[in-house]
Amino acid sequence: MADTIFDKIVRREIPADIVYENDELLAFRDLNPQAPVHVLFIPKKAIPTLDDAAPEDAALLGRLLLAVADYARREGFAEQGYRVVNNCREYGGQTVYHLHLHVLAGRRMGWPPG
Ligand code: AMP
């Protein structure tokens, strides 16, 4: 499986502004933020895309989503609202092939996305 920049962040080979970690998940600020809050939540397990997620990943992905919601409450933007995005493959706009959720907050989001 191809090594990505996010695997290097997990292994602390390159720096990142880490905001949350447990044994199976990591969250860090996006290098190119698209909102006042722009954090990436990843499973440490290298699943390239959402399409590659398997039935045995169901609980992990559930905990990933719940970790996002918990973070939003702790950081105080849950009530105002926020957006969670997964870009899947080429047409989804994915550039890093290690499954991740973008968490965007701090401004009103438009719809439809570009
Ligand atoms: P995607 O385009 O959905 O695959 O999202 C990849 C995201 O990773 C982009 O928003 C990039 O700005 C972000 N990114 C790339 N390299 C880094 C890095 N070293 N640290 C933090 N964010 C990064």
Tab-separated table of C-alpha atoms and ligand atoms in Angstrom:
chain	number	residue	atom	x	y	z
A	1	MET	CA	0.000	0.000	0.000
A	2	ALA	CA	1.412	3.406	-0.958
A	3	ASP	CA	2.876	5.532	1.808
A	4	THR	CA	1.368	9.017	1.999
A	5	ILE	CA	2.211	12.274	3.724
A	6	PHE	CA	-0.411	11.421	6.365
A	7	ASP	CA	1.378	8.144	7.201
A	8	LYS	CA	4.515	10.243	7.735
A	9	ILE	CA	2.552	12.524	10.094
A	10	VAL	CA	1.281	9.472	12.015
A	11	ARG	CA	4.891	8.263	12.387
A	12	ARG	CA	6.037	11.815	13.358
A	13	GLU	CA	8.428	11.890	10.396
A	14	ILE	CA	7.053	15.272	9.356
A	15	PRO	CA	5.543	17.896	11.652
A	16	ALA	CA	1.859	18.698	11.962
A	17	ASP	CA	-0.270	20.786	14.271
A	18	ILE	CA	-1.925	17.866	16.061
A	19	VAL	CA	-5.126	18.682	17.928
A	20	TYR	CA	-6.318	15.208	18.928
A	21	GLU	CA	-4.902	11.706	19.136
A	22	ASN	CA	-5.799	8.321	20.517
A	23	ASP	CA	-4.501	4.856	19.729
A	24	GLU	CA	-6.326	4.583	16.403
A	25	LEU	CA	-7.144	8.171	15.317
A	26	LEU	CA	-5.241	11.388	14.667
A	27	ALA	CA	-6.436	14.934	13.956
A	28	PHE	CA	-4.331	17.860	12.806
A	29	ARG	CA	-4.837	21.287	11.256
A	30	ASP	CA	-4.981	21.463	7.478
A	31	LEU	CA	-1.923	23.174	5.981
A	32	ASN	CA	-4.145	25.159	3.609
A	33	PRO	CA	-7.223	26.044	5.701
A	34	GLN	CA	-10.496	26.734	3.907
A	35	ALA	CA	-12.305	28.042	7.006
A	36	PRO	CA	-11.343	29.525	10.398
A	37	VAL	CA	-11.330	25.946	11.692
A	38	HIS	CA	-10.080	23.304	9.242
A	39	VAL	CA	-8.967	20.070	10.854
A	40	LEU	CA	-8.341	16.672	9.249
A	41	PHE	CA	-9.413	13.557	11.142
A	42	ILE	CA	-7.789	10.300	10.020
A	43	PRO	CA	-7.685	6.709	11.127
A	44	LYS	CA	-4.039	5.751	11.684
A	45	LYS	CA	-4.789	2.639	9.658
A	46	ALA	CA	-3.944	3.410	6.046
A	47	ILE	CA	-7.216	3.032	4.158
A	48	PRO	CA	-6.628	4.870	0.839
A	49	THR	CA	-10.187	5.982	0.089
A	50	LEU	CA	-13.691	5.577	1.471
A	51	ASP	CA	-14.265	3.141	-1.370
A	52	ASP	CA	-11.518	0.938	0.071
A	53	ALA	CA	-13.142	0.741	3.498
A	54	ALA	CA	-14.204	-2.807	4.347
A	55	PRO	CA	-16.950	-4.147	6.600
A	56	GLU	CA	-14.367	-4.721	9.351
A	57	ASP	CA	-13.664	-0.957	9.298
A	58	ALA	CA	-17.263	-0.086	10.226
A	59	ALA	CA	-16.641	0.403	13.948
A	60	LEU	CA	-13.431	2.365	13.299
A	61	LEU	CA	-15.236	4.727	10.917
A	62	GLY	CA	-18.056	5.127	13.417
A	63	ARG	CA	-15.568	6.096	16.105
A	64	LEU	CA	-13.904	8.493	13.644
A	65	LEU	CA	-17.209	10.331	13.125
A	66	LEU	CA	-17.981	10.361	16.840
A	67	ALA	CA	-14.495	11.764	17.553
A	68	VAL	CA	-15.292	14.630	15.168
A	69	ALA	CA	-18.568	15.366	16.952
A	70	ASP	CA	-16.841	15.231	20.328
A	71	TYR	CA	-14.118	17.597	19.120
A	72	ALA	CA	-16.742	20.032	17.805
A	73	ARG	CA	-18.465	20.121	21.177
A	74	ARG	CA	-15.205	20.551	23.082
A	75	GLU	CA	-14.007	23.337	20.783
A	76	GLY	CA	-17.347	25.125	21.074
A	77	PHE	CA	-18.515	25.153	17.450
A	78	ALA	CA	-20.986	22.258	17.607
A	79	GLU	CA	-24.001	24.388	18.380
A	80	GLN	CA	-23.341	26.928	15.621
A	81	GLY	CA	-22.660	24.121	13.189
A	82	TYR	CA	-19.925	22.808	10.976
A	83	ARG	CA	-19.259	20.662	7.922
A	84	VAL	CA	-17.619	17.249	7.582
A	85	VAL	CA	-16.335	16.308	4.126
A	86	ASN	CA	-14.761	13.236	2.596
A	87	ASN	CA	-13.326	13.680	-0.882
A	88	CYS	CA	-13.238	10.302	-2.631
A	89	ARG	CA	-10.882	9.779	-5.564
A	90	GLU	CA	-10.444	11.955	-8.632
A	91	TYR	CA	-13.896	13.446	-9.156
A	92	GLY	CA	-14.329	13.900	-5.410
A	93	GLY	CA	-11.196	16.048	-5.404
A	94	GLN	CA	-9.080	13.733	-3.254
A	95	THR	CA	-5.363	14.562	-3.289
A	96	VAL	CA	-4.022	12.520	-0.357
A	97	TYR	CA	-4.850	8.825	-0.596
A	98	HIS	CA	-5.185	8.125	3.116
A	99	LEU	CA	-8.838	8.307	4.154
A	100	HIS	CA	-9.612	11.541	6.016
A	101	LEU	CA	-12.479	13.739	7.077
A	102	HIS	CA	-12.232	17.499	6.647
A	103	VAL	CA	-13.871	19.330	9.557
A	104	LEU	CA	-14.695	22.916	8.615
A	105	ALA	CA	-16.149	25.473	10.994
A	106	GLY	CA	-16.190	29.110	11.955
A	107	ARG	CA	-18.055	30.445	8.938
A	108	ARG	CA	-21.318	29.748	7.119
A	109	MET	CA	-20.795	27.123	4.408
A	110	GLY	CA	-22.197	27.394	0.904
A	111	TRP	CA	-24.091	24.721	-1.007
A	112	PRO	CA	-23.600	23.113	-3.454
A	113	PRO	CA	-19.868	22.652	-2.937
A	114	GLY	CA	-17.655	23.382	-5.939
B	1	AMP	P1	-7.992	15.979	-0.027
B	1	AMP	O1	-7.758	16.943	-1.148
B	1	AMP	O2	-9.415	15.784	0.343
B	1	AMP	O3	-7.258	14.689	-0.254
B	1	AMP	O4	-7.359	16.688	1.259
B	1	AMP	C1	-6.006	16.703	1.521
B	1	AMP	C2	-5.757	17.868	2.436
B	1	AMP	O5	-4.513	17.683	3.077
B	1	AMP	C3	-5.698	19.231	1.748
B	1	AMP	O6	-6.712	20.074	2.286
B	1	AMP	C4	-4.295	19.737	2.059
B	1	AMP	O7	-4.269	21.119	2.314
B	1	AMP	C5	-3.935	18.938	3.285
B	1	AMP	N1	-2.538	18.693	3.505
B	1	AMP	C6	-1.614	18.264	2.622
B	1	AMP	N2	-0.418	18.108	3.211
B	1	AMP	C7	-0.591	18.443	4.512
B	1	AMP	C8	0.275	18.484	5.654
B	1	AMP	N3	1.563	18.153	5.561
B	1	AMP	N4	-0.238	18.895	6.831
B	1	AMP	C9	-1.541	19.234	6.931
B	1	AMP	N5	-2.410	19.211	5.898
B	1	AMP	C10	-1.936	18.829	4.710
